[in-house]
């Protein structure tokens, strides 16, 4: 009876996860989708607790309670600007869990294999499952253990480096050791050889050596990816963590974990591919740590950055009829989304057409800008994707760029040697006037200079985005 209830709970949780993924495809349904995911995870957790073998209730309560308290404390402290690095950190936990569980399974399998048939009889819990496996199943389990450790270790160190780059604790530039991709390839080939040795010997040493190699691969892969590609890296690591979870599911014989891991792994891979396409990046190049990237002398930028004050921006907005706002990570850093929303309402109240242009990789996490604007109550129907609005810039009076660099950089179209060459960008420079809200004259997170800032129709609105907009607001004519 209990087994049937647990199976039903797992099926219900899997359905809720699928509904959650489906709902996240639209802004209107995203909030409901999040609740589906939370309900599914809660149901899965309850099923896992009551389905646990051995009756170690005290350990379960302590571990779950401790984890819940830590998670709650972290969630209370994390700002929206820190969500990308938080996601990367959570991915690392999944990878580390896969490594630990796989090693534990190896040790338990070795312990059971050392017992005679009489001693194996009546073993409770997981070891009994191991005792019942035949030779073929044990070979399959060895592959599960090996793959689980490999994917988990790559995910762990890769996610740690991604966290460091997103948090500014590690240099965002692409860096590789001498030997570059040859080192990654050699480590991968040696891991395959160690799999064969592990099959033959079943010992701990080949598994441990492979773990060290996989940890290096994860580290070196993500170190070799520059800041401009970090949004893709986050979604790619999301995929890795899903496959790591699926590997854990196979090892533990947990069908729900297999299904959930496959959902996360496949959806993360699809999202990574979509984002690579949006950035005109090779999917294989990105997942291999920037393999095949070209470099050369950049085109010389002429002109100078011309500053403007809030009165000048307000005068242009008062005269404009059509306005497009392009948000970027700088808006998130300044927590200016509410000021942007207030300015939007003020402008629309005067009869002006105000819309938002969202690039697929704006911010450092897929959907980052959409979440911030929704949080500030910006209407969904005026928030448009790049493909929907790019042709309208030429007929737009004023564009306000708030903390964006690469996604509005004309070098993507004009400089074949630019690190973002060929990347589809928002063609804001075609508008009559462009105002860029920026803290200073730096090149931003990716370190790429932007010729837009030197154009004749561009003016630099320097300062903290939120304070600048709050200063601008009273000068905009209201009804």
Short mmCIF file of C-alpha atoms in Angstrom, two decimals:
data_model
loop_
_atom_site.label_atom_id
_atom_site.label_comp_id
_atom_site.label_asym_id
_atom_site.label_seq_id
_atom_site.Cartn_x
_atom_site.Cartn_y
_atom_site.Cartn_z
CA UNK A 1 0.00 0.00 0.00
CA UNK A 2 2.75 2.42 1.01
CA UNK A 3 4.74 1.62 -2.13
CA UNK A 4 1.67 2.34 -4.27
CA UNK A 5 1.09 5.71 -2.59
CA UNK A 6 4.74 6.67 -3.02
CA UNK A 7 4.64 5.70 -6.70
CA UNK A 8 1.48 7.76 -7.20
CA UNK A 9 3.14 10.73 -5.46
CA UNK A 10 6.18 10.43 -7.72
CA UNK A 11 3.99 10.36 -10.84
CA UNK A 12 2.06 13.42 -9.61
CA UNK A 13 5.33 15.25 -8.88
CA UNK A 14 6.65 14.46 -12.37
CA UNK A 15 3.44 15.83 -13.93
CA UNK A 16 3.74 19.01 -11.84
CA UNK A 17 7.34 19.46 -13.00
CA UNK A 18 6.27 19.12 -16.64
CA UNK A 19 3.46 21.66 -16.10
CA UNK A 20 5.98 23.97 -14.44
CA UNK A 21 8.36 23.84 -17.39
CA UNK A 22 5.49 24.42 -19.82
CA UNK A 23 4.20 27.40 -17.85
CA UNK A 24 7.60 29.09 -17.75
CA UNK A 25 7.40 29.66 -21.50
CA UNK A 26 5.12 32.68 -20.98
CA UNK A 27 5.28 35.66 -18.63
CA UNK A 28 1.60 35.48 -17.70
CA UNK A 29 1.81 31.81 -16.72
CA UNK A 30 5.28 31.92 -15.11
CA UNK A 31 4.07 32.67 -11.58
CA UNK A 32 1.62 29.76 -11.67
CA UNK A 33 4.38 27.57 -13.12
CA UNK A 34 6.65 28.37 -10.18
CA UNK A 35 3.92 27.21 -7.78
CA UNK A 36 3.56 23.98 -9.79
CA UNK A 37 7.31 23.40 -9.42
CA UNK A 38 7.25 24.12 -5.69
CA UNK A 39 4.30 21.78 -5.15
CA UNK A 40 5.99 19.07 -7.20
CA UNK A 41 9.22 19.37 -5.25
CA UNK A 42 7.36 19.31 -1.93
CA UNK A 43 5.48 16.19 -2.98
CA UNK A 44 8.69 14.55 -4.19
CA UNK A 45 10.42 15.36 -0.92
CA UNK A 46 7.62 13.83 1.17
CA UNK A 47 7.63 10.71 -1.04
CA UNK A 48 11.41 10.39 -0.70
CA UNK A 49 11.22 10.72 3.10
CA UNK A 50 8.55 8.04 3.52
CA UNK A 51 10.19 5.82 0.92
CA UNK A 52 13.60 6.00 2.62
CA UNK A 53 15.02 2.69 3.70
CA UNK A 54 16.44 1.97 7.12
CA UNK A 55 14.11 4.23 9.11
CA UNK A 56 16.81 6.79 9.89
CA UNK A 57 14.21 9.40 10.73
CA UNK A 58 16.41 11.43 13.06
CA UNK A 59 19.14 11.81 10.44
CA UNK A 60 16.57 12.76 7.80
CA UNK A 61 14.93 15.36 10.02
CA UNK A 62 18.28 16.89 10.99
CA UNK A 63 19.56 17.02 7.41
CA UNK A 64 16.34 18.37 5.90
CA UNK A 65 15.82 20.85 8.73
CA UNK A 66 19.38 22.09 8.54
CA UNK A 67 19.24 22.44 4.77
CA UNK A 68 15.93 24.27 4.94
CA UNK A 69 17.27 26.77 7.47
CA UNK A 70 20.40 27.43 5.42
CA UNK A 71 18.34 27.82 2.24
CA UNK A 72 15.91 30.19 3.92
CA UNK A 73 18.72 32.33 5.35
CA UNK A 74 20.46 32.56 1.97
CA UNK A 75 17.25 33.33 0.08
CA UNK A 76 16.49 36.20 2.47
CA UNK A 77 19.89 37.75 1.82
CA UNK A 78 20.23 37.27 -1.93
CA UNK A 79 19.41 40.29 -4.11
CA UNK A 80 18.01 39.97 -7.63
CA UNK A 81 21.40 41.06 -8.98
CA UNK A 82 22.94 38.04 -7.26
CA UNK A 83 20.55 35.46 -8.69
CA UNK A 84 22.89 34.32 -11.51
CA UNK A 85 25.70 33.45 -9.12
CA UNK A 86 23.23 31.82 -6.72
CA UNK A 87 21.97 29.59 -9.53
CA UNK A 88 25.57 28.67 -10.40
CA UNK A 89 26.25 27.83 -6.74
CA UNK A 90 23.16 25.60 -6.56
CA UNK A 91 24.31 23.77 -9.68
CA UNK A 92 27.60 23.01 -7.92
CA UNK A 93 25.69 21.38 -5.04
CA UNK A 94 23.93 19.02 -7.45
CA UNK A 95 27.25 18.05 -9.01
CA UNK A 96 28.85 17.45 -5.64
CA UNK A 97 25.87 15.34 -4.54
CA UNK A 98 26.29 13.17 -7.64
CA UNK A 99 29.96 12.61 -6.78
CA UNK A 100 29.27 11.70 -3.15
CA UNK A 101 26.36 9.36 -3.95
CA UNK A 102 28.32 7.59 -6.68
CA UNK A 103 31.33 7.08 -4.40
CA UNK A 104 29.05 5.80 -1.64
CA UNK A 105 27.45 3.34 -4.05
CA UNK A 106 30.90 2.11 -5.09
CA UNK A 107 31.90 1.55 -1.46
CA UNK A 108 28.61 -0.21 -0.63
CA UNK A 109 28.93 -2.44 -3.70
CA UNK A 110 32.46 -3.40 -2.66
CA UNK A 111 31.28 -4.14 0.89
CA UNK A 112 28.42 -6.36 -0.30
CA UNK A 113 30.65 -8.13 -2.82
CA UNK A 114 33.03 -9.05 0.03
CA UNK A 115 30.25 -10.85 1.95
CA UNK A 116 29.40 -14.49 1.43
CA UNK A 117 25.91 -15.50 0.26
CA UNK A 118 24.71 -16.27 3.80
CA UNK A 119 25.80 -12.88 5.11
CA UNK A 120 24.04 -11.10 2.26
CA UNK A 121 20.70 -12.65 3.08
CA UNK A 122 18.46 -10.27 4.98
CA UNK A 123 20.54 -7.18 4.37
CA UNK A 124 18.25 -4.16 4.70
CA UNK A 125 18.00 -1.26 2.36
CA UNK A 126 20.29 -0.38 -0.49
CA UNK A 127 22.94 -3.09 0.10
CA UNK A 128 20.23 -5.72 -0.37
CA UNK A 129 19.46 -4.23 -3.77
CA UNK A 130 23.14 -4.56 -4.63
CA UNK A 131 23.17 -8.14 -3.41
CA UNK A 132 20.37 -9.08 -5.80
CA UNK A 133 22.08 -7.75 -8.95
CA UNK A 134 23.49 -10.20 -11.45
CA UNK A 135 26.80 -9.74 -13.29
CA UNK A 136 25.32 -7.72 -16.18
CA UNK A 137 23.47 -5.40 -13.83
CA UNK A 138 26.63 -4.83 -11.81
CA UNK A 139 28.50 -3.87 -14.99
CA UNK A 140 25.74 -1.40 -15.82
CA UNK A 141 25.91 -0.05 -12.29
CA UNK A 142 29.65 0.49 -12.66
CA UNK A 143 28.96 2.62 -15.73
CA UNK A 144 26.32 4.58 -13.79
CA UNK A 145 28.78 5.20 -10.97
CA UNK A 146 31.55 6.29 -13.31
CA UNK A 147 29.34 8.58 -15.41
CA UNK A 148 27.71 10.04 -12.30
CA UNK A 149 31.09 10.94 -10.83
CA UNK A 150 32.36 12.38 -14.13
CA UNK A 151 29.35 14.59 -14.85
CA UNK A 152 29.05 15.60 -11.21
CA UNK A 153 32.70 16.59 -10.88
CA UNK A 154 32.65 18.61 -14.13
CA UNK A 155 29.47 20.33 -12.99
CA UNK A 156 30.89 21.08 -9.55
CA UNK A 157 34.12 22.84 -10.52
CA UNK A 158 32.55 24.42 -13.60
CA UNK A 159 29.78 25.90 -11.46
CA UNK A 160 32.23 27.13 -8.83
CA UNK A 161 34.22 29.00 -11.50
CA UNK A 162 30.99 30.36 -13.04
CA UNK A 163 29.96 31.58 -9.60
CA UNK A 164 33.35 33.28 -9.18
CA UNK A 165 33.12 35.02 -12.55
CA UNK A 166 29.55 36.17 -12.03
CA UNK A 167 30.33 37.42 -8.52
CA UNK A 168 33.44 39.25 -9.71
CA UNK A 169 35.74 37.07 -7.60
CA UNK A 170 37.35 35.50 -10.70
CA UNK A 171 38.52 37.42 -13.78
CA UNK A 172 35.72 37.40 -16.36
CA UNK A 173 38.13 37.15 -19.31
CA UNK A 174 38.64 33.83 -21.08
CA UNK A 175 41.81 32.21 -19.77
CA UNK A 176 43.40 28.85 -20.55
CA UNK A 177 46.50 27.02 -19.42
CA UNK A 178 49.32 26.33 -21.86
CA UNK A 179 48.09 23.53 -24.09
CA UNK A 180 44.54 24.88 -24.08
CA UNK A 181 41.95 22.49 -25.46
CA UNK A 182 44.56 19.73 -25.83
CA UNK A 183 44.62 19.42 -22.04
CA UNK A 184 40.83 19.01 -21.91
CA UNK A 185 40.92 16.41 -24.69
CA UNK A 186 43.76 14.49 -23.02
CA UNK A 187 41.91 14.48 -19.68
CA UNK A 188 38.73 13.21 -21.39
CA UNK A 189 40.57 10.41 -23.24
CA UNK A 190 42.38 9.38 -20.09
CA UNK A 191 39.02 9.25 -18.30
CA UNK A 192 37.75 6.80 -20.94
CA UNK A 193 40.83 4.65 -20.38
CA UNK A 194 40.20 4.74 -16.64
CA UNK A 195 36.63 3.56 -17.24
CA UNK A 196 38.02 0.43 -18.90
CA UNK A 197 40.43 -0.11 -16.00
CA UNK A 198 37.58 0.42 -13.54
CA UNK A 199 35.51 -2.23 -15.33
CA UNK A 200 38.37 -4.70 -15.07
CA UNK A 201 39.55 -4.01 -11.54
CA UNK A 202 36.56 -2.47 -9.82
CA UNK A 203 39.01 -0.63 -7.60
CA UNK A 204 38.73 2.80 -6.04
CA UNK A 205 41.96 4.21 -7.55
CA UNK A 206 40.80 4.59 -11.19
CA UNK A 207 37.57 6.19 -9.95
CA UNK A 208 39.53 8.65 -7.78
CA UNK A 209 41.96 9.56 -10.58
CA UNK A 210 39.07 10.10 -12.99
CA UNK A 211 37.41 12.37 -10.42
CA UNK A 212 40.50 14.56 -10.29
CA UNK A 213 40.58 14.74 -14.10
CA UNK A 214 36.87 15.63 -14.28
CA UNK A 215 37.33 18.35 -11.66
CA UNK A 216 40.12 19.79 -13.84
CA UNK A 217 37.98 19.63 -16.99
CA UNK A 218 35.15 21.55 -15.33
CA UNK A 219 37.58 24.17 -14.04
CA UNK A 220 39.44 24.61 -17.34
CA UNK A 221 36.33 24.58 -19.54
CA UNK A 222 34.62 27.46 -17.75
CA UNK A 223 37.85 29.42 -17.25
CA UNK A 224 38.17 29.35 -21.05
CA UNK A 225 34.79 31.06 -21.55
CA UNK A 226 34.63 34.85 -21.50
CA UNK A 227 32.17 37.09 -19.71
CA UNK A 228 30.12 37.79 -22.83
CA UNK A 229 29.11 34.11 -22.95
CA UNK A 230 28.32 33.68 -19.24
CA UNK A 231 24.50 33.64 -19.72
CA UNK A 232 24.98 30.60 -21.99
CA UNK A 233 27.32 29.04 -19.42
CA UNK A 234 24.68 29.33 -16.68
CA UNK A 235 22.06 27.52 -18.79
CA UNK A 236 24.65 24.97 -19.92
CA UNK A 237 25.59 24.19 -16.31
CA UNK A 238 21.88 23.89 -15.59
CA UNK A 239 21.82 21.14 -18.20
CA UNK A 240 24.88 19.45 -16.69
CA UNK A 241 23.29 19.48 -13.23
CA UNK A 242 20.18 17.84 -14.70
CA UNK A 243 22.15 15.01 -16.24
CA UNK A 244 24.06 14.62 -12.98
CA UNK A 245 20.73 14.28 -11.15
CA UNK A 246 19.55 11.70 -13.71
CA UNK A 247 22.77 9.73 -13.15
CA UNK A 248 22.05 9.78 -9.41
CA UNK A 249 18.54 8.52 -10.16
CA UNK A 250 19.88 5.53 -12.07
CA UNK A 251 22.34 4.76 -9.30
CA UNK A 252 19.66 4.94 -6.58
CA UNK A 253 16.94 3.31 -8.66
CA UNK A 254 14.78 6.44 -8.24
CA UNK A 255 12.49 6.90 -11.25
CA UNK A 256 11.39 10.41 -10.26
CA UNK A 257 14.99 11.59 -10.04
CA UNK A 258 15.66 10.14 -13.49
CA UNK A 259 12.65 11.92 -14.98
CA UNK A 260 13.38 15.21 -13.22
CA UNK A 261 17.05 15.13 -14.16
CA UNK A 262 16.19 14.38 -17.79
CA UNK A 263 13.72 17.30 -17.85
CA UNK A 264 16.28 19.72 -16.43
CA UNK A 265 19.11 18.36 -18.57
CA UNK A 266 17.21 18.47 -21.87
CA UNK A 267 15.55 21.84 -21.21
CA UNK A 268 18.90 23.35 -20.19
CA UNK A 269 20.55 22.00 -23.35
CA UNK A 270 17.75 23.38 -25.53
CA UNK A 271 17.95 26.77 -23.80
CA UNK A 272 21.73 26.82 -24.27
CA UNK A 273 21.29 26.09 -27.97
CA UNK A 274 18.65 28.82 -28.35
CA UNK A 275 20.90 31.32 -26.59
CA UNK A 276 23.91 30.35 -28.70
CA UNK A 277 21.78 30.89 -31.79
CA UNK A 278 20.66 34.29 -30.44
CA UNK A 279 24.33 35.23 -29.95
CA UNK A 280 25.50 33.65 -33.22
CA UNK A 281 27.75 31.39 -31.21
CA UNK A 282 28.68 27.81 -32.04
CA UNK A 283 27.02 25.56 -29.46
CA UNK A 284 29.94 23.12 -29.64
CA UNK A 285 32.41 25.99 -29.30
CA UNK A 286 30.82 27.28 -26.12
CA UNK A 287 30.45 23.91 -24.38
CA UNK A 288 34.08 23.10 -25.23
CA UNK A 289 35.28 26.29 -23.58
CA UNK A 290 35.46 28.63 -26.57
CA UNK A 291 37.07 26.15 -28.99
CA UNK A 292 37.82 27.74 -32.36
CA UNK A 293 37.33 31.36 -31.31
CA UNK A 294 39.18 33.85 -33.48
CA UNK A 295 41.02 36.99 -32.49
CA UNK A 296 42.58 39.88 -34.34
CA UNK A 297 43.08 43.62 -34.26
CA UNK A 298 39.89 45.52 -33.48
CA UNK A 299 38.67 48.44 -35.59
CA UNK A 300 39.77 51.81 -34.28
CA UNK A 301 37.02 53.82 -32.59
CA UNK A 302 36.91 57.52 -33.43
CA UNK A 303 35.06 60.38 -31.77
CA UNK A 304 34.41 61.01 -28.10
CA UNK A 305 31.80 60.23 -25.51
CA UNK A 306 29.55 63.25 -25.03
CA UNK A 307 27.79 63.60 -21.68
CA UNK A 308 24.32 65.04 -21.09
CA UNK A 309 22.46 66.01 -17.92
CA UNK A 310 18.93 65.12 -16.78
CA UNK A 311 17.50 68.38 -18.17
CA UNK A 312 18.74 67.53 -21.66
CA UNK A 313 17.33 64.01 -21.51
CA UNK A 314 13.99 65.30 -20.20
CA UNK A 315 13.75 67.86 -23.03
CA UNK A 316 14.27 65.11 -25.62
CA UNK A 317 11.67 62.86 -23.93
CA UNK A 318 9.15 65.71 -23.79
CA UNK A 319 9.54 66.26 -27.53
CA UNK A 320 9.51 62.55 -28.44
CA UNK A 321 6.47 60.55 -29.41
CA UNK A 322 7.99 57.05 -29.65
CA UNK A 323 10.40 55.79 -26.99
CA UNK A 324 12.13 52.44 -26.55
CA UNK A 325 13.86 51.46 -23.29
CA UNK A 326 16.63 48.84 -23.40
CA UNK A 327 17.40 47.40 -19.93
CA UNK A 328 20.59 45.58 -19.05
CA UNK A 329 22.53 44.30 -16.07
CA UNK A 330 23.29 47.87 -14.96
CA UNK A 331 19.59 48.32 -14.23
CA UNK A 332 19.70 45.27 -11.98
CA UNK A 333 22.84 46.44 -10.18
CA UNK A 334 21.31 49.85 -9.47
CA UNK A 335 17.94 48.26 -8.59
CA UNK A 336 16.42 50.82 -10.94
CA UNK A 337 13.53 48.71 -12.23
CA UNK A 338 10.95 50.56 -10.12
CA UNK A 339 12.25 53.95 -11.27
CA UNK A 340 12.08 52.69 -14.85
CA UNK A 341 8.49 51.56 -14.28
CA UNK A 342 7.54 54.95 -12.77
CA UNK A 343 9.10 56.80 -15.71
CA UNK A 344 7.23 54.53 -18.12
CA UNK A 345 3.88 55.27 -16.49
CA UNK A 346 4.60 59.00 -16.51
CA UNK A 347 5.51 58.98 -20.21
CA UNK A 348 2.55 56.82 -21.23
CA UNK A 349 0.20 59.08 -19.29
CA UNK A 350 1.14 61.90 -21.70
CA UNK A 351 0.15 59.78 -24.70
CA UNK A 352 3.64 58.73 -25.72
CA UNK A 353 4.37 55.24 -27.03
CA UNK A 354 6.80 53.50 -24.70
CA UNK A 355 8.08 49.98 -25.24
CA UNK A 356 10.89 47.79 -23.96
CA UNK A 357 13.38 45.86 -26.09
CA UNK A 358 14.71 42.68 -24.49
CA UNK A 359 17.73 40.88 -25.90
CA UNK A 360 17.78 37.08 -25.30
CA UNK A 361 20.99 37.35 -23.25
CA UNK A 362 20.36 40.66 -21.48
CA UNK A 363 21.68 40.44 -17.93
CA UNK A 364 23.58 37.41 -16.70
CA UNK A 365 20.75 34.91 -16.57
CA UNK A 366 18.10 33.95 -19.16
CA UNK A 367 14.95 36.01 -18.53
CA UNK A 368 16.74 38.24 -16.00
CA UNK A 369 15.29 41.51 -17.38
CA UNK A 370 11.79 40.08 -17.82
CA UNK A 371 11.70 39.09 -14.16
CA UNK A 372 12.87 42.51 -12.98
CA UNK A 373 10.34 44.37 -15.13
CA UNK A 374 7.52 42.07 -14.05
CA UNK A 375 8.53 42.67 -10.43
CA UNK A 376 8.17 46.43 -11.06
CA UNK A 377 4.69 45.94 -12.61
CA UNK A 378 5.69 46.89 -16.17
CA UNK A 379 2.86 45.66 -18.48
CA UNK A 380 3.76 42.48 -20.33
CA UNK A 381 2.37 43.72 -23.64
CA UNK A 382 4.96 46.50 -24.00
CA UNK A 383 7.92 44.20 -23.25
CA UNK A 384 9.08 42.87 -26.62
CA UNK A 385 11.79 40.46 -27.69
CA UNK A 386 14.59 41.50 -30.05
CA UNK A 387 13.06 39.92 -33.15
CA UNK A 388 9.76 41.70 -32.50
CA UNK A 389 11.15 45.22 -32.17
CA UNK A 390 14.53 45.45 -33.92
CA UNK A 391 13.07 46.85 -37.15
CA UNK A 392 11.34 49.66 -35.24
CA UNK A 393 14.45 51.47 -34.04
CA UNK A 394 14.82 53.36 -37.31
CA UNK A 395 11.42 55.01 -36.75
CA UNK A 396 11.94 55.67 -33.03
CA UNK A 397 12.53 59.16 -31.63
CA UNK A 398 14.40 58.26 -28.43
CA UNK A 399 16.09 55.13 -27.13
CA UNK A 400 17.16 54.92 -23.49
CA UNK A 401 19.79 52.26 -22.82
CA UNK A 402 20.11 51.41 -19.12
CA UNK A 403 23.27 49.56 -18.20
CA UNK A 404 23.73 47.55 -21.39
CA UNK A 405 26.88 47.07 -23.46
CA UNK A 406 27.28 44.00 -25.67
CA UNK A 407 23.61 43.68 -26.64
CA UNK A 408 23.62 47.17 -28.21
CA UNK A 409 27.15 47.09 -29.61
CA UNK A 410 27.39 47.87 -33.37
CA UNK A 411 30.83 46.21 -33.44
CA UNK A 412 28.95 42.91 -33.63
CA UNK A 413 27.98 43.86 -37.18
CA UNK A 414 30.89 46.08 -38.17
CA UNK A 415 34.05 44.48 -36.76
CA UNK A 416 34.85 40.94 -37.87
CA UNK A 417 37.55 40.64 -35.18
CA UNK A 418 35.31 41.67 -32.30
CA UNK A 419 34.73 38.97 -29.66
CA UNK A 420 30.99 39.38 -30.33
CA UNK A 421 31.28 39.50 -34.16
CA UNK A 422 28.12 38.15 -35.79
CA UNK A 423 26.07 38.29 -32.61
CA UNK A 424 22.55 39.64 -33.29
CA UNK A 425 22.18 42.90 -31.36
CA UNK A 426 19.54 45.54 -30.74
CA UNK A 427 20.17 48.16 -33.44
CA UNK A 428 19.57 51.14 -31.17
CA UNK A 429 21.98 53.40 -33.09
CA UNK A 430 19.40 53.69 -35.89
CA UNK A 431 17.10 55.78 -33.67
CA UNK A 432 17.10 59.59 -33.89
CA UNK A 433 18.56 59.96 -30.39
CA UNK A 434 20.16 57.48 -28.01
CA UNK A 435 20.75 58.12 -24.31
CA UNK A 436 22.95 55.66 -22.45
CA UNK A 437 22.58 55.51 -18.66
CA UNK A 438 25.93 54.28 -17.40
CA UNK A 439 27.96 54.61 -14.23
CA UNK A 440 31.20 55.56 -15.99
CA UNK A 441 33.32 55.21 -19.10
CA UNK A 442 34.43 51.62 -18.44
CA UNK A 443 33.92 48.77 -20.88
CA UNK A 444 31.68 46.75 -18.58
CA UNK A 445 31.74 43.10 -17.49
CA UNK A 446 32.91 41.57 -20.77
CA UNK A 447 35.64 44.18 -21.33
CA UNK A 448 34.52 44.97 -24.90
CA UNK A 449 34.57 48.60 -26.05
CA UNK A 450 31.32 49.89 -27.58
CA UNK A 451 31.43 52.27 -30.60
CA UNK A 452 27.80 53.21 -29.86
CA UNK A 453 28.98 55.44 -27.03
CA UNK A 454 30.98 57.54 -29.52
CA UNK A 455 28.23 58.03 -32.13
CA UNK A 456 26.99 61.53 -33.01
CA UNK A 457 23.40 60.71 -32.02
CA UNK A 458 24.43 59.18 -28.68
CA UNK A 459 24.69 61.03 -25.39
CA UNK A 460 26.02 59.53 -22.17
CA UNK A 461 23.80 59.98 -19.13
CA UNK A 462 26.39 59.19 -16.45
CA UNK A 463 25.57 58.16 -12.92
CA UNK A 464 23.79 55.51 -10.90
CA UNK A 465 20.77 54.46 -12.97
CA UNK A 466 18.20 54.71 -10.19
CA UNK A 467 19.37 58.12 -8.97
CA UNK A 468 19.63 59.40 -12.55
CA UNK A 469 16.06 58.36 -13.35
CA UNK A 470 14.73 59.75 -10.08
CA UNK A 471 16.41 63.06 -10.92
CA UNK A 472 14.98 62.92 -14.44
CA UNK A 473 11.39 62.17 -13.41
CA UNK A 474 10.24 65.60 -12.15
CA UNK A 475 11.56 67.23 -15.34
CA UNK A 476 9.40 65.09 -17.62
CA UNK A 477 6.15 66.87 -18.48
CA UNK A 478 3.10 65.20 -16.92
CA UNK A 479 -0.55 65.56 -17.80
#
